[in-house]
Amino acid sequence: MENARSAEIRRKQRELLFPNVGTYYQEPLALESGKGMFLKDVEGKEYLDFYGGILTVSVGHCNPRVTEAVIAQQKKLVHVSTLYATLPQLELAEKVVQIRPMQETAKAFFTNSGTEANETAVALAKEATGRQELVVLRHNYAGRSTLALSMMGNKNYRPKTQSEVPSIRFAHAPYCYRCDFGLKYPDCGVACAKDLKSLIETTTDGEIGAFMAEPIQGVGGFITPPKEYFEIAVPIARDHGGLFIADEVQTAWGRTGGKWWGVQQYGVEPDIVTSAKGMANGQPIGLTLAKASIADKSKYANISTFGASPISMVAASATLGVIEEEKLLFNAQLMGKALRDGLEGLQQKFQGIGDVRGMGLMQAIELVKDRASKEPDPQGTARLMEAARRRGLLIGKGGLYGNTLRISPPMIVNKGQIDDALRLLGEALAEALPS
Ligand code: PMP
C-alpha cells in the first residue's frame, strides 16, 4: 500500500506535468535520495539500482569525490558562459583529448545534453564536408531536437506533427536477433553493413556529409552489432565522402568494459564523437569531440550559455578521475562478464528470454512470447519491471517493442551486488512470466 506522501506526489505529477512525461511503472516511483549503488523512495524503501538513471550515474549516487568537487566549485564560480575561458573547462578538455578515440589530436565543444552534442556534431560535419545528406540507423535514438527527431529510428518517439529536417536516410540496423534480411550471422556476411553502399548510391546524390551511429544502440534495446559491422560500414561511408560520427552518449566512459569508448571495441576510429550521460555522473553535460582538422573547419559563431558550466566541468573531471583511479574500465569488464553469465543462465531457465546481448555493463534481455516466432512480449516485460521493483531492484526498459530489459548498473558495482540483482531478477522472472 502506498502512503499518503506517495499518493500526493503522484497526484501532483499528473496535475502539473505534461501527460507525455513518460515514467516507468504503473505508478511512478518517487525517489528521494541515493548513495552508491542504492536509491531510496519517499517511503524509505531501498532499491538496488541497476539502471543508473539511464546509464548516467557511472560512479555511484552522490559519489563523495564528485559531490565535493561540485560543492567547492559552487562556492568559487558557478557560471560565465562559453564567452570566457575557465580552468575547469580546459582541464576537462585536456583529459578528453588525452583519452580520445582517434589518433589525430582532437578539439572539444561542451554543451548540456546528448541532443545538443549531436546537433553540434552534425552541424560540424555538414560545414566541414560541404554536404547535407546523412545516413543514420533504424532503431536510432539521437535526442529530442528537430534534427534528432528527424533521425529517430523508433516510431514511439516520433511526434506525428513534426516537420522534418530533410536529407536523412535510414540504414538497416545490425540487429541480428531480428535481421531485416532474415539471415543468420556469420553466414549473412554482415549484409546490413554492406547495404550501406546501395543505400548511398541509390537514395542520395552519391556523396554524404556523415554516417552517424551508436556503437551499441541504447534506446533501441542495447542492439549490439557483430564485430565486423563498423569495419565494413565506416569505409563505405568514407568512400562516399562521409565523416563517421559515433554517438557515444550511452557507450562511452568505460561502460562497455575495458576501453573508454564503445567504438574502440570495433577497431574503427570516428571523425567526431559525441557523449553526455555518464560523463559527469548526473550533472548536465554534452561533449562533441572532433579531429582537430575537422573542428578547425567550423567558422560560424558558436556559443552556449550553459555550455561548459564550471559545475559540470569539475563534476566530469572528478568522475573521470574516479573511473581511472578505481580502475572501473576493468571492473566494468569483469562485472559485465559475471552479469552476462548470470543472464545466460536465466535464459536457460526461462523460455521467455529470447535474446541476451550487450557488452560490459550494458546488458539486455529481450522477452518473447515464443522463441520460435519471436513475438515480442511487452506485457510480460511490464510485469517483470513491476515484480523487480517490488523486490527492490531497478532495471530499465527499451526496444521498439518495449520488450527489452536494459541492465546497466553504475560501474562501481561489485560481485555481491551482481549476484543479488540476478537472484532478484530470477524471482521476478518466475513471477512475471508463464512457466
Ligand atoms: N544519443 C543517445 C544514444 C541517447 O541514448 C540519448 C538519450 N537517451 C541522446 C542521444 C540524447 O541525449 P539527451 O537526452 O541528453 O539529450
CSV table of C-alpha atoms and ligand atoms in Angstrom, one decimal:
chain,number,residue,atom,x,y,z
A,1,MET,CA,0.0,0.0,0.0
A,2,GLU,CA,1.3,3.4,-0.9
A,3,ASN,CA,1.4,6.0,1.9
A,4,ALA,CA,-0.1,9.5,1.8
A,5,ARG,CA,3.1,11.2,0.7
A,6,SER,CA,3.5,8.9,-2.4
A,7,ALA,CA,-0.2,9.4,-3.3
A,8,GLU,CA,0.2,13.2,-3.1
A,9,ILE,CA,3.4,13.2,-5.2
A,10,ARG,CA,1.6,11.1,-7.9
A,11,ARG,CA,-1.4,13.3,-7.9
A,12,LYS,CA,0.8,16.4,-8.4
A,13,GLN,CA,2.8,14.6,-11.1
A,14,ARG,CA,-0.5,14.1,-13.1
A,15,GLU,CA,-1.8,17.6,-12.4
A,16,LEU,CA,1.3,19.6,-13.1
A,17,LEU,CA,3.4,17.9,-15.7
A,18,PHE,CA,2.8,17.3,-19.4
A,19,PRO,CA,0.9,14.0,-19.7
A,20,ASN,CA,3.5,12.6,-22.1
A,21,VAL,CA,6.3,12.8,-19.5
A,22,GLY,CA,6.7,9.0,-19.5
A,23,THR,CA,7.6,7.3,-16.3
A,24,TYR,CA,8.4,3.7,-15.6
A,25,TYR,CA,5.8,1.6,-13.8
A,26,GLN,CA,2.1,1.8,-13.5
A,27,GLU,CA,2.5,4.3,-10.7
A,28,PRO,CA,5.6,6.5,-11.0
A,29,LEU,CA,8.3,5.7,-8.4
A,30,ALA,CA,9.1,8.8,-6.3
A,31,LEU,CA,12.7,8.8,-5.3
A,32,GLU,CA,14.3,10.9,-2.6
A,33,SER,CA,17.9,10.0,-2.0
A,34,GLY,CA,20.8,7.9,-3.3
A,35,LYS,CA,24.1,6.6,-2.1
A,36,GLY,CA,26.5,4.4,-4.1
A,37,MET,CA,24.5,1.5,-5.7
A,38,PHE,CA,21.3,2.3,-3.8
A,39,LEU,CA,18.3,4.6,-4.1
A,40,LYS,CA,15.6,5.3,-1.5
A,41,ASP,CA,12.0,6.3,-2.3
A,42,VAL,CA,9.9,8.7,-0.3
A,43,GLU,CA,8.5,5.9,1.8
A,44,GLY,CA,12.1,4.9,2.8
A,45,LYS,CA,12.1,1.7,0.7
A,46,GLU,CA,15.6,0.9,-0.6
A,47,TYR,CA,16.4,-0.2,-4.2
A,48,LEU,CA,19.5,-1.7,-5.7
A,49,ASP,CA,19.9,0.4,-8.8
A,50,PHE,CA,20.8,-1.5,-11.9
A,51,TYR,CA,19.9,1.3,-14.4
A,52,GLY,CA,21.9,4.3,-13.0
A,53,GLY,CA,19.3,6.9,-14.2
A,54,ILE,CA,19.7,5.7,-17.8
A,55,LEU,CA,23.4,4.8,-17.7
A,56,THR,CA,24.3,8.2,-16.3
A,57,VAL,CA,25.3,7.5,-12.7
A,58,SER,CA,28.7,6.0,-13.7
A,59,VAL,CA,30.5,6.1,-10.3
A,60,GLY,CA,27.6,5.7,-7.9
A,61,HIS,CA,24.9,8.0,-6.5
A,62,CYS,CA,26.2,11.1,-4.7
A,63,ASN,CA,29.8,9.9,-5.2
A,64,PRO,CA,31.7,11.8,-2.5
A,65,ARG,CA,34.6,12.9,-4.8
A,66,VAL,CA,32.2,14.3,-7.4
A,67,THR,CA,30.0,15.9,-4.7
A,68,GLU,CA,33.0,17.6,-3.1
A,69,ALA,CA,34.2,18.9,-6.4
A,70,VAL,CA,30.8,20.3,-7.2
A,71,ILE,CA,30.4,22.0,-3.8
A,72,ALA,CA,33.9,23.6,-3.9
A,73,GLN,CA,33.2,24.9,-7.4
A,74,GLN,CA,29.7,26.1,-6.4
A,75,LYS,CA,31.4,28.3,-3.8
A,76,LYS,CA,34.0,29.7,-6.2
A,77,LEU,CA,32.4,30.3,-9.6
A,78,VAL,CA,29.1,28.9,-11.0
A,79,HIS,CA,28.6,30.5,-14.4
A,80,VAL,CA,30.2,32.6,-17.1
A,81,SER,CA,29.1,31.0,-20.5
A,82,THR,CA,31.4,29.9,-23.3
A,83,LEU,CA,32.3,33.5,-24.0
A,84,TYR,CA,35.0,33.3,-21.3
A,85,ALA,CA,37.9,30.9,-20.7
A,86,THR,CA,37.8,28.9,-17.4
A,87,LEU,CA,40.3,26.4,-16.0
A,88,PRO,CA,37.6,23.7,-15.3
A,89,GLN,CA,36.7,23.7,-19.0
A,90,LEU,CA,40.3,23.5,-20.1
A,91,GLU,CA,41.2,20.8,-17.5
A,92,LEU,CA,38.4,18.6,-18.8
A,93,ALA,CA,39.2,19.3,-22.4
A,94,GLU,CA,42.8,18.3,-21.8
A,95,LYS,CA,41.6,15.0,-20.3
A,96,VAL,CA,39.1,14.1,-23.0
A,97,VAL,CA,41.6,15.0,-25.7
A,98,GLN,CA,44.1,12.7,-24.0
A,99,ILE,CA,41.7,9.7,-24.0
A,100,ARG,CA,40.2,10.4,-27.4
A,101,PRO,CA,39.3,7.5,-29.6
A,102,MET,CA,41.0,9.0,-32.7
A,103,GLN,CA,44.7,9.1,-33.5
A,104,GLU,CA,44.8,12.6,-34.7
A,105,THR,CA,44.6,15.2,-32.0
A,106,ALA,CA,41.1,16.5,-31.2
A,107,LYS,CA,39.2,19.6,-30.1
A,108,ALA,CA,36.1,19.7,-27.8
A,109,PHE,CA,32.9,21.7,-27.6
A,110,PHE,CA,30.9,21.4,-24.4
A,111,THR,CA,27.1,21.7,-24.1
A,112,ASN,CA,24.4,20.4,-21.8
A,113,SER,CA,22.9,17.2,-23.2
A,114,GLY,CA,23.3,14.4,-25.7
A,115,THR,CA,20.9,16.1,-28.0
A,116,GLU,CA,23.0,19.3,-28.2
A,117,ALA,CA,26.2,17.2,-28.6
A,118,ASN,CA,24.7,15.5,-31.6
A,119,GLU,CA,23.3,18.8,-33.1
A,120,THR,CA,26.8,20.2,-32.8
A,121,ALA,CA,28.4,17.1,-34.5
A,122,VAL,CA,26.0,17.1,-37.4
A,123,ALA,CA,26.4,20.9,-38.0
A,124,LEU,CA,30.2,20.5,-37.9
A,125,ALA,CA,30.1,17.5,-40.3
A,126,LYS,CA,27.9,19.5,-42.8
A,127,GLU,CA,30.2,22.5,-42.5
A,128,ALA,CA,33.4,20.5,-42.8
A,129,THR,CA,32.3,18.4,-45.8
A,130,GLY,CA,30.0,21.0,-47.5
A,131,ARG,CA,27.4,18.2,-47.9
A,132,GLN,CA,23.9,17.9,-46.4
A,133,GLU,CA,23.0,14.2,-46.7
A,134,LEU,CA,23.2,12.0,-43.6
A,135,VAL,CA,22.9,8.3,-43.1
A,136,VAL,CA,21.7,7.0,-39.7
A,137,LEU,CA,20.4,3.7,-38.5
A,138,ARG,CA,17.0,2.3,-37.9
A,139,HIS,CA,16.3,1.9,-34.2
A,140,ASN,CA,18.5,5.0,-33.7
A,141,TYR,CA,17.8,7.5,-30.9
A,142,ALA,CA,19.7,10.8,-31.0
A,143,GLY,CA,17.7,13.1,-28.8
A,144,ARG,CA,14.7,15.5,-28.9
A,145,SER,CA,15.6,18.4,-31.1
A,146,THR,CA,14.0,18.7,-34.6
A,147,LEU,CA,17.2,17.3,-36.1
A,148,ALA,CA,17.3,14.4,-33.6
A,149,LEU,CA,13.6,13.6,-34.1
A,150,SER,CA,14.2,13.6,-37.8
A,151,MET,CA,16.9,11.0,-37.2
A,152,MET,CA,14.7,8.9,-35.0
A,153,GLY,CA,14.6,5.3,-35.8
A,154,ASN,CA,11.9,4.4,-33.3
A,155,LYS,CA,8.3,5.3,-34.1
A,156,ASN,CA,7.3,5.5,-30.4
A,157,TYR,CA,9.4,8.7,-30.1
A,158,ARG,CA,8.3,10.4,-33.4
A,159,PRO,CA,5.7,13.1,-32.9
A,160,LYS,CA,3.1,12.8,-35.7
A,161,THR,CA,3.1,16.6,-36.4
A,162,GLN,CA,6.8,17.2,-36.5
A,163,SER,CA,8.2,19.0,-39.6
A,164,GLU,CA,11.3,17.1,-40.6
A,165,VAL,CA,14.9,18.0,-41.4
A,166,PRO,CA,15.4,16.7,-44.9
A,167,SER,CA,18.2,14.5,-46.4
A,168,ILE,CA,18.3,11.8,-43.8
A,169,ARG,CA,18.4,8.1,-44.9
A,170,PHE,CA,17.9,5.2,-42.6
A,171,ALA,CA,20.2,2.2,-43.0
A,172,HIS,CA,19.3,-1.3,-41.7
A,173,ALA,CA,20.3,-1.8,-38.1
A,174,PRO,CA,22.8,-4.5,-37.2
A,175,TYR,CA,20.0,-6.2,-35.2
A,176,CYS,CA,21.0,-9.8,-35.5
A,177,TYR,CA,18.1,-11.2,-33.4
A,178,ARG,CA,15.6,-9.6,-35.8
A,179,CYS,CA,17.6,-9.4,-39.0
A,180,ASP,CA,15.8,-7.4,-41.7
A,181,PHE,CA,17.2,-9.8,-44.3
A,182,GLY,CA,16.2,-12.9,-42.5
A,183,LEU,CA,19.8,-14.0,-42.4
A,184,LYS,CA,22.0,-15.5,-39.6
A,185,TYR,CA,25.4,-14.2,-38.5
A,186,PRO,CA,28.1,-15.0,-39.6
A,187,ASP,CA,26.7,-16.6,-42.8
A,188,CYS,CA,25.0,-13.3,-43.5
A,189,GLY,CA,28.4,-11.8,-44.4
A,190,VAL,CA,27.1,-8.7,-42.4
A,191,ALA,CA,24.8,-7.8,-45.2
A,192,CYS,CA,23.3,-4.9,-43.2
A,193,ALA,CA,26.7,-3.2,-43.3
A,194,LYS,CA,27.3,-3.9,-47.0
A,195,ASP,CA,23.8,-2.5,-47.8
A,196,LEU,CA,25.1,1.0,-46.9
A,197,LYS,CA,26.7,1.2,-50.3
A,198,SER,CA,23.5,0.6,-52.2
A,199,LEU,CA,21.6,2.9,-49.8
A,200,ILE,CA,24.0,5.8,-50.5
A,201,GLU,CA,24.3,5.1,-54.2
A,202,THR,CA,20.6,4.8,-54.8
A,203,THR,CA,19.0,7.3,-52.4
A,204,THR,CA,21.5,10.1,-52.1
A,205,ASP,CA,23.4,12.1,-54.7
A,206,GLY,CA,26.2,9.7,-54.1
A,207,GLU,CA,28.1,11.7,-51.5
A,208,ILE,CA,27.1,12.2,-47.9
A,209,GLY,CA,28.0,14.5,-45.1
A,210,ALA,CA,28.1,11.9,-42.4
A,211,PHE,CA,27.2,8.4,-41.3
A,212,MET,CA,26.2,8.6,-37.6
A,213,ALA,CA,25.7,5.6,-35.4
A,214,GLU,CA,25.7,4.4,-31.8
A,215,PRO,CA,28.3,1.7,-31.3
A,216,ILE,CA,25.6,-0.1,-29.3
A,217,GLN,CA,22.0,1.1,-29.9
A,218,GLY,CA,20.9,2.1,-26.4
A,219,VAL,CA,17.2,3.1,-26.5
A,220,GLY,CA,16.9,0.5,-29.3
A,221,GLY,CA,17.4,-2.1,-26.7
A,222,PHE,CA,21.2,-2.5,-26.5
A,223,ILE,CA,21.4,-3.7,-30.1
A,224,THR,CA,25.0,-4.9,-30.3
A,225,PRO,CA,26.4,-5.0,-33.8
A,226,PRO,CA,28.6,-8.0,-34.9
A,227,LYS,CA,32.3,-7.3,-34.5
A,228,GLU,CA,32.9,-6.6,-38.2
A,229,TYR,CA,30.0,-4.2,-38.6
A,230,PHE,CA,31.8,-0.9,-38.3
A,231,GLU,CA,34.9,-2.2,-40.1
A,232,ILE,CA,32.7,-2.7,-43.2
A,233,ALA,CA,30.2,0.2,-42.8
A,234,VAL,CA,32.6,3.1,-41.9
A,235,PRO,CA,34.9,2.7,-45.1
A,236,ILE,CA,31.8,2.6,-47.2
A,237,ALA,CA,30.6,5.9,-45.7
A,238,ARG,CA,34.1,7.4,-46.1
A,239,ASP,CA,34.4,6.2,-49.7
A,240,HIS,CA,31.3,8.3,-50.3
A,241,GLY,CA,32.7,11.4,-48.7
A,242,GLY,CA,31.1,11.0,-45.3
A,243,LEU,CA,32.5,11.5,-41.9
A,244,PHE,CA,31.8,8.9,-39.2
A,245,ILE,CA,30.1,10.3,-36.1
A,246,ALA,CA,30.0,7.9,-33.2
A,247,ASP,CA,27.1,8.7,-30.8
A,248,GLU,CA,28.6,7.6,-27.6
A,249,VAL,CA,26.0,9.2,-25.3
A,250,GLN,CA,25.4,5.8,-23.7
A,251,THR,CA,28.5,3.7,-24.6
A,252,ALA,CA,31.4,5.9,-23.5
A,253,TRP,CA,33.5,6.2,-20.3
A,254,GLY,CA,34.1,2.5,-19.9
A,255,ARG,CA,30.5,1.3,-20.0
A,256,THR,CA,31.3,-1.4,-22.5
A,257,GLY,CA,34.2,-2.7,-20.4
A,258,GLY,CA,38.0,-2.4,-20.7
A,259,LYS,CA,38.0,0.6,-23.1
A,260,TRP,CA,37.0,4.2,-22.7
A,261,TRP,CA,34.8,4.3,-25.8
A,262,GLY,CA,32.4,1.8,-27.3
A,263,VAL,CA,33.8,2.4,-30.8
A,264,GLN,CA,37.2,1.1,-29.7
A,265,GLN,CA,35.6,-2.3,-29.2
A,266,TYR,CA,35.0,-2.3,-33.0
A,267,GLY,CA,38.5,-1.4,-34.2
A,268,VAL,CA,37.4,1.8,-36.1
A,269,GLU,CA,38.0,5.4,-35.3
A,270,PRO,CA,35.4,8.1,-35.5
A,271,ASP,CA,35.9,11.5,-37.1
A,272,ILE,CA,33.6,13.0,-34.5
A,273,VAL,CA,32.4,11.5,-31.2
A,274,THR,CA,29.6,12.7,-29.0
A,275,SER,CA,28.8,12.0,-25.4
A,276,ALA,CA,26.8,13.1,-22.4
A,277,LYS,CA,25.0,10.9,-19.7
A,278,GLY,CA,27.7,9.1,-17.7
A,279,MET,CA,30.4,11.7,-18.2
A,280,ALA,CA,29.6,13.9,-15.2
A,281,ASN,CA,27.7,11.3,-13.0
A,282,GLY,CA,24.4,13.2,-13.3
A,283,GLN,CA,25.4,16.9,-13.8
A,284,PRO,CA,24.1,18.1,-17.2
A,285,ILE,CA,26.8,17.8,-19.9
A,286,GLY,CA,27.3,17.3,-23.6
A,287,LEU,CA,30.5,16.7,-25.4
A,288,THR,CA,31.3,17.0,-29.1
A,289,LEU,CA,34.9,15.9,-29.7
A,290,ALA,CA,36.2,16.2,-33.3
A,291,LYS,CA,39.5,15.6,-35.1
A,292,ALA,CA,41.3,18.9,-34.9
A,293,SER,CA,41.5,19.2,-38.7
A,294,ILE,CA,37.7,18.9,-38.8
A,295,ALA,CA,36.9,21.1,-35.8
A,296,ASP,CA,39.1,23.8,-37.4
A,297,LYS,CA,36.8,23.9,-40.4
A,298,SER,CA,33.9,25.3,-38.3
A,299,LYS,CA,33.6,29.0,-38.9
A,300,TYR,CA,30.2,30.1,-37.7
A,301,ALA,CA,29.8,31.8,-34.3
A,302,ASN,CA,29.2,29.1,-31.8
A,303,ILE,CA,28.0,29.9,-28.3
A,304,SER,CA,26.3,28.0,-25.5
A,305,THR,CA,25.0,29.9,-22.5
A,306,PHE,CA,25.1,27.0,-20.1
A,307,GLY,CA,27.7,25.0,-22.0
A,308,ALA,CA,31.0,24.3,-20.2
A,309,SER,CA,29.3,25.2,-16.9
A,310,PRO,CA,32.2,25.1,-14.4
A,311,ILE,CA,30.0,22.9,-12.1
A,312,SER,CA,29.5,20.3,-14.9
A,313,MET,CA,33.2,20.6,-15.9
A,314,VAL,CA,34.5,19.8,-12.4
A,315,ALA,CA,31.9,17.0,-12.0
A,316,ALA,CA,33.1,15.4,-15.2
A,317,SER,CA,36.8,15.7,-14.3
A,318,ALA,CA,36.1,14.2,-10.9
A,319,THR,CA,34.0,11.4,-12.5
A,320,LEU,CA,36.8,10.5,-15.0
A,321,GLY,CA,39.3,10.7,-12.1
A,322,VAL,CA,37.2,8.1,-10.1
A,323,ILE,CA,36.9,5.9,-13.2
A,324,GLU,CA,40.7,6.0,-13.7
A,325,GLU,CA,41.8,5.6,-10.0
A,326,GLU,CA,39.3,2.9,-9.1
A,327,LYS,CA,40.0,1.0,-12.4
A,328,LEU,CA,36.4,1.0,-13.4
A,329,LEU,CA,37.1,0.2,-17.0
A,330,PHE,CA,38.4,-3.2,-15.8
A,331,ASN,CA,35.6,-3.5,-13.2
A,332,ALA,CA,33.0,-3.0,-15.9
A,333,GLN,CA,34.6,-5.8,-18.0
A,334,LEU,CA,34.8,-8.2,-15.0
A,335,MET,CA,31.4,-7.4,-13.6
A,336,GLY,CA,29.9,-7.3,-17.1
A,337,LYS,CA,31.1,-10.8,-17.7
A,338,ALA,CA,29.6,-12.0,-14.4
A,339,LEU,CA,26.3,-10.3,-15.2
A,340,ARG,CA,26.3,-11.7,-18.7
A,341,ASP,CA,27.0,-15.3,-17.5
A,342,GLY,CA,24.1,-14.9,-15.0
A,343,LEU,CA,21.7,-13.6,-17.6
A,344,GLU,CA,22.6,-16.5,-19.9
A,345,GLY,CA,21.9,-18.8,-17.0
A,346,LEU,CA,18.5,-17.3,-16.6
A,347,GLN,CA,17.9,-17.7,-20.4
A,348,GLN,CA,18.4,-21.5,-19.9
A,349,LYS,CA,15.7,-21.5,-17.3
A,350,PHE,CA,13.1,-19.1,-18.8
A,351,GLN,CA,11.7,-19.8,-22.3
A,352,GLY,CA,10.5,-16.1,-22.4
A,353,ILE,CA,14.1,-14.8,-22.7
A,354,GLY,CA,14.6,-14.8,-26.5
A,355,ASP,CA,17.9,-13.0,-26.6
A,356,VAL,CA,20.7,-11.9,-24.3
A,357,ARG,CA,23.1,-9.3,-25.7
A,358,GLY,CA,25.3,-6.4,-24.8
A,359,MET,CA,28.8,-5.6,-23.8
A,360,GLY,CA,30.4,-4.9,-20.4
A,361,LEU,CA,27.9,-3.3,-18.0
A,362,MET,CA,25.4,-2.7,-20.8
A,363,GLN,CA,23.4,-5.9,-21.0
A,364,ALA,CA,19.9,-6.6,-22.2
A,365,ILE,CA,17.4,-9.4,-22.3
A,366,GLU,CA,14.7,-9.4,-25.0
A,367,LEU,CA,11.4,-11.1,-23.9
A,368,VAL,CA,9.3,-13.0,-26.4
A,369,LYS,CA,6.0,-15.0,-26.1
A,370,ASP,CA,7.5,-17.8,-28.0
A,371,ARG,CA,11.2,-18.5,-29.0
A,372,ALA,CA,10.3,-19.8,-32.5
A,373,SER,CA,8.0,-16.9,-33.6
A,374,LYS,CA,10.0,-14.3,-31.6
A,375,GLU,CA,6.7,-12.5,-31.0
A,376,PRO,CA,7.6,-9.6,-28.6
A,377,ASP,CA,6.2,-9.8,-25.0
A,378,PRO,CA,5.8,-6.2,-23.8
A,379,GLN,CA,3.1,-7.2,-21.3
A,380,GLY,CA,5.5,-9.7,-19.7
A,381,THR,CA,8.2,-7.1,-19.7
A,382,ALA,CA,5.9,-4.6,-17.9
A,383,ARG,CA,5.0,-7.3,-15.3
A,384,LEU,CA,8.7,-8.1,-14.9
A,385,MET,CA,9.5,-4.4,-14.3
A,386,GLU,CA,6.9,-4.3,-11.5
A,387,ALA,CA,7.9,-7.6,-10.0
A,388,ALA,CA,11.6,-6.4,-9.9
A,389,ARG,CA,10.6,-3.1,-8.3
A,390,ARG,CA,8.6,-4.8,-5.6
A,391,ARG,CA,11.7,-6.8,-4.8
A,392,GLY,CA,13.8,-3.7,-4.6
A,393,LEU,CA,15.6,-3.9,-7.9
A,394,LEU,CA,15.5,-1.2,-10.5
A,395,ILE,CA,16.2,-2.0,-14.2
A,396,GLY,CA,15.5,-0.2,-17.4
A,397,LYS,CA,13.3,-1.0,-20.4
A,398,GLY,CA,13.8,-0.3,-24.1
A,399,GLY,CA,13.5,-1.5,-27.7
A,400,LEU,CA,11.0,-0.7,-30.4
A,401,TYR,CA,8.5,-3.2,-28.9
A,402,GLY,CA,9.0,-2.3,-25.3
A,403,ASN,CA,10.1,-5.9,-24.6
A,404,THR,CA,13.8,-5.4,-23.8
A,405,LEU,CA,15.2,-5.0,-20.3
A,406,ARG,CA,18.2,-2.8,-20.1
A,407,ILE,CA,20.5,-3.6,-17.3
A,408,SER,CA,23.3,-1.1,-16.7
A,409,PRO,CA,24.4,-0.6,-13.1
A,410,PRO,CA,26.9,2.1,-12.0
A,411,MET,CA,30.4,0.9,-12.8
A,412,ILE,CA,31.3,0.7,-9.1
A,413,VAL,CA,29.1,-2.5,-8.8
A,414,ASN,CA,30.7,-5.4,-7.0
A,415,LYS,CA,30.2,-9.2,-7.4
A,416,GLY,CA,27.9,-9.5,-4.4
A,417,GLN,CA,25.5,-6.9,-5.9
A,418,ILE,CA,25.6,-8.6,-9.3
A,419,ASP,CA,24.6,-11.9,-7.5
A,420,ASP,CA,21.9,-10.1,-5.6
A,421,ALA,CA,20.5,-8.5,-8.8
A,422,LEU,CA,20.5,-11.8,-10.6
A,423,ARG,CA,18.7,-13.5,-7.7
A,424,LEU,CA,16.0,-10.8,-7.6
A,425,LEU,CA,15.7,-10.8,-11.3
A,426,GLY,CA,15.3,-14.6,-11.3
A,427,GLU,CA,12.5,-14.3,-8.7
A,428,ALA,CA,10.8,-11.6,-10.7
A,429,LEU,CA,11.0,-13.6,-13.9
A,430,ALA,CA,9.4,-16.6,-12.1
A,431,GLU,CA,6.6,-14.3,-11.0
A,432,ALA,CA,6.1,-12.4,-14.2
A,433,LEU,CA,6.5,-15.0,-17.0
A,434,PRO,CA,4.3,-18.0,-17.6
A,435,SER,CA,6.2,-21.2,-16.7
B,1,PMP,N1,22.0,9.8,-28.1
B,1,PMP,C1,21.8,8.7,-27.5
B,1,PMP,C2,22.5,7.4,-28.0
B,1,PMP,C3,20.9,8.6,-26.4
B,1,PMP,O1,20.7,7.5,-25.8
B,1,PMP,C4,20.4,9.8,-25.9
B,1,PMP,C5,19.4,9.9,-24.7
B,1,PMP,N2,18.8,8.7,-24.4
B,1,PMP,C6,20.6,11.0,-26.6
B,1,PMP,C7,21.5,11.0,-27.7
B,1,PMP,C8,20.0,12.3,-26.2
B,1,PMP,O2,20.6,12.7,-25.0
B,1,PMP,P1,19.9,13.8,-24.0
B,1,PMP,O3,18.6,13.1,-23.5
B,1,PMP,O4,20.9,14.1,-23.0
B,1,PMP,O5,19.6,15.0,-24.9
